[in-house]
PDB file of C-alpha atoms in Angstrom:
ATOM      1  CA  ARG A 258       0.000   0.000   0.000  1.00 69.00           C
ATOM      2  CA  LYS A 259       1.132   3.507  -0.756  1.00 80.00           C
ATOM      3  CA  PHE A 260      -0.910   5.112   2.038  1.00 84.00           C
ATOM      4  CA  CYS A 261      -1.490   4.426   5.729  1.00 84.00           C
ATOM      5  CA  GLY A 262      -4.765   2.594   6.332  1.00 84.00           C
ATOM      6  CA  LYS A 263      -5.456   4.544   9.545  1.00 87.00           C
ATOM      7  CA  CYS A 264      -4.613   8.160   8.710  1.00 89.00           C
ATOM      8  CA  GLY A 265      -4.165   8.226   4.915  1.00 86.00           C
ATOM      9  CA  ALA A 266      -0.635   9.622   5.071  1.00 86.00           C
ATOM     10  CA  PRO A 267       1.661   8.473   2.286  1.00 85.00           C
ATOM     11  CA  ARG A 268       4.033   5.700   3.303  1.00 81.00           C
ATOM     12  CA  GLU A 269       7.733   6.211   2.876  1.00 80.00           C
ATOM     13  CA  LYS A 270       9.459   4.012   0.362  1.00 74.00           C
ATOM     14  CA  PRO A 271      11.335   1.284   2.267  1.00 72.00           C
ATOM     15  CA  VAL A 272      15.094   1.586   2.264  1.00 70.00           C
ATOM     16  CA  GLU A 273      16.664  -1.233   0.277  1.00 80.00           C
ATOM     17  CA  LEU A 274      19.833  -2.603   1.846  1.00 91.00           C
ATOM     18  CA  THR A 275      22.660  -3.176  -0.612  1.00 94.00           C
ATOM     19  CA  TRP A 276      26.328  -4.060  -0.780  1.00 94.00           C
ATOM     20  CA  THR A 277      28.862  -2.688  -3.247  1.00 95.00           C
ATOM     21  CA  CYS A 278      30.582  -5.246  -5.445  1.00 94.00           C
ATOM     22  CA  TRP A 279      34.326  -5.237  -4.774  1.00 90.00           C
ATOM     23  CA  ARG A 280      35.084  -6.115  -8.415  1.00 91.00           C
ATOM     24  CA  CYS A 281      32.861  -3.824 -10.517  1.00 95.00           C
ATOM     25  CA  GLY A 282      31.295  -1.340  -8.057  1.00 95.00           C
ATOM     26  CA  ASN A 283      27.703  -2.400  -8.824  1.00 96.00           C
ATOM     27  CA  GLN A 284      25.080  -1.978  -6.071  1.00 95.00           C
ATOM     28  CA  VAL A 285      23.657  -5.420  -5.220  1.00 96.00           C
ATOM     29  CA  ALA A 286      20.626  -6.238  -3.044  1.00 94.00           C
ATOM     30  CA  ALA A 287      21.669  -7.421   0.411  1.00 93.00           C
ATOM     31  CA  THR A 288      19.843 -10.719  -0.094  1.00 93.00           C
ATOM     32  CA  ARG A 289      22.058 -11.678  -3.052  1.00 95.00           C
ATOM     33  CA  LYS A 290      25.247 -13.725  -2.622  1.00 95.00           C
ATOM     34  CA  PHE A 291      26.723 -12.855  -6.030  1.00 96.00           C
ATOM     35  CA  CYS A 292      26.891  -9.713  -8.174  1.00 95.00           C
ATOM     36  CA  GLY A 293      24.425  -9.888 -11.071  1.00 96.00           C
ATOM     37  CA  LYS A 294      26.674  -7.743 -13.277  1.00 96.00           C
ATOM     38  CA  CYS A 295      30.061  -9.501 -13.014  1.00 95.00           C
ATOM     39  CA  GLY A 296      29.328 -12.676 -10.985  1.00 95.00           C
ATOM     40  CA  ALA A 297      31.721 -11.868  -8.153  1.00 93.00           C
ATOM     41  CA  PRO A 298      30.902 -13.391  -4.751  1.00 94.00           C
ATOM     42  CA  ARG A 299      29.903 -11.011  -1.965  1.00 94.00           C
ATOM     43  CA  GLU A 300      33.146 -11.489  -0.055  1.00 91.00           C
ATOM     44  CA  LYS A 301      36.448 -10.804  -1.768  1.00 87.00           C
ATOM     45  CA  PRO A 302      38.537 -13.985  -1.830  1.00 86.00           C
ATOM     46  CA  ARG A 303      41.555 -13.973   0.490  1.00 89.00           C
ATOM     47  CA  VAL A 304      44.945 -14.017  -1.176  1.00 91.00           C
ATOM     48  CA  VAL A 305      48.460 -14.839  -0.020  1.00 92.00           C
ATOM     49  CA  THR A 306      51.420 -13.106  -1.664  1.00 94.00           C
ATOM     50  CA  CYS A 307      54.421 -15.261  -2.508  1.00 95.00           C
ATOM     51  CA  PRO A 308      57.467 -14.089  -0.530  1.00 94.00           C
ATOM     52  CA  LYS A 309      59.809 -15.009  -3.404  1.00 96.00           C
ATOM     53  CA  CYS A 310      58.149 -13.761  -6.624  1.00 96.00           C
ATOM     54  CA  GLY A 311      55.336 -11.537  -5.318  1.00 95.00           C
ATOM     55  CA  ARG A 312      52.544 -13.405  -7.123  1.00 95.00           C
ATOM     56  CA  GLU A 313      49.113 -13.366  -5.432  1.00 93.00           C
ATOM     57  CA  ASN A 314      47.749 -16.865  -4.807  1.00 94.00           C
ATOM     58  CA  SER A 315      44.387 -17.915  -3.402  1.00 90.00           C
ATOM     59  CA  ALA A 316      44.504 -18.539   0.336  1.00 88.00           C
ATOM     60  CA  ASP A 317      43.849 -22.273  -0.060  1.00 89.00           C
ATOM     61  CA  ARG A 318      47.152 -22.806  -1.944  1.00 92.00           C
ATOM     62  CA  LYS A 319      50.132 -24.262  -0.099  1.00 94.00           C
ATOM     63  CA  PHE A 320      52.631 -23.466  -2.869  1.00 96.00           C
ATOM     64  CA  CYS A 321      52.997 -20.574  -5.301  1.00 95.00           C
ATOM     65  CA  THR A 322      51.488 -21.327  -8.706  1.00 95.00           C
ATOM     66  CA  VAL A 323      54.344 -19.500 -10.464  1.00 96.00           C
ATOM     67  CA  CYS A 324      57.583 -20.395  -8.683  1.00 97.00           C
ATOM     68  CA  GLY A 325      56.608 -23.264  -6.335  1.00 96.00           C
ATOM     69  CA  THR A 326      57.703 -21.551  -3.132  1.00 96.00           C
ATOM     70  CA  ALA A 327      55.903 -22.724   0.019  1.00 96.00           C
ATOM     71  CA  LEU A 328      53.255 -20.204   1.106  1.00 93.00           C
ATOM     72  CA  THR A 329      52.422 -19.249   4.664  1.00 79.00           C
ATOM     73  CA  GLY A 330      49.125 -17.624   5.392  1.00 57.00           C
TER      74      GLY A 330
END
């Protein structure tokens, strides 16, 4: 309803909660787990930087995908 049933005053539009996509900057409804524009998940994946070559690797890796150095995270 656009108006109050008791007094007839117009109702305010409800505030829609959103989150900002970390990859593309799109505003996404708070109930969504992925961005509808670029497909990125709500949370930015954790990364571990290789101490030898500087390459960023996903946090679940035990060794660097470029140089093979053991990763600590």
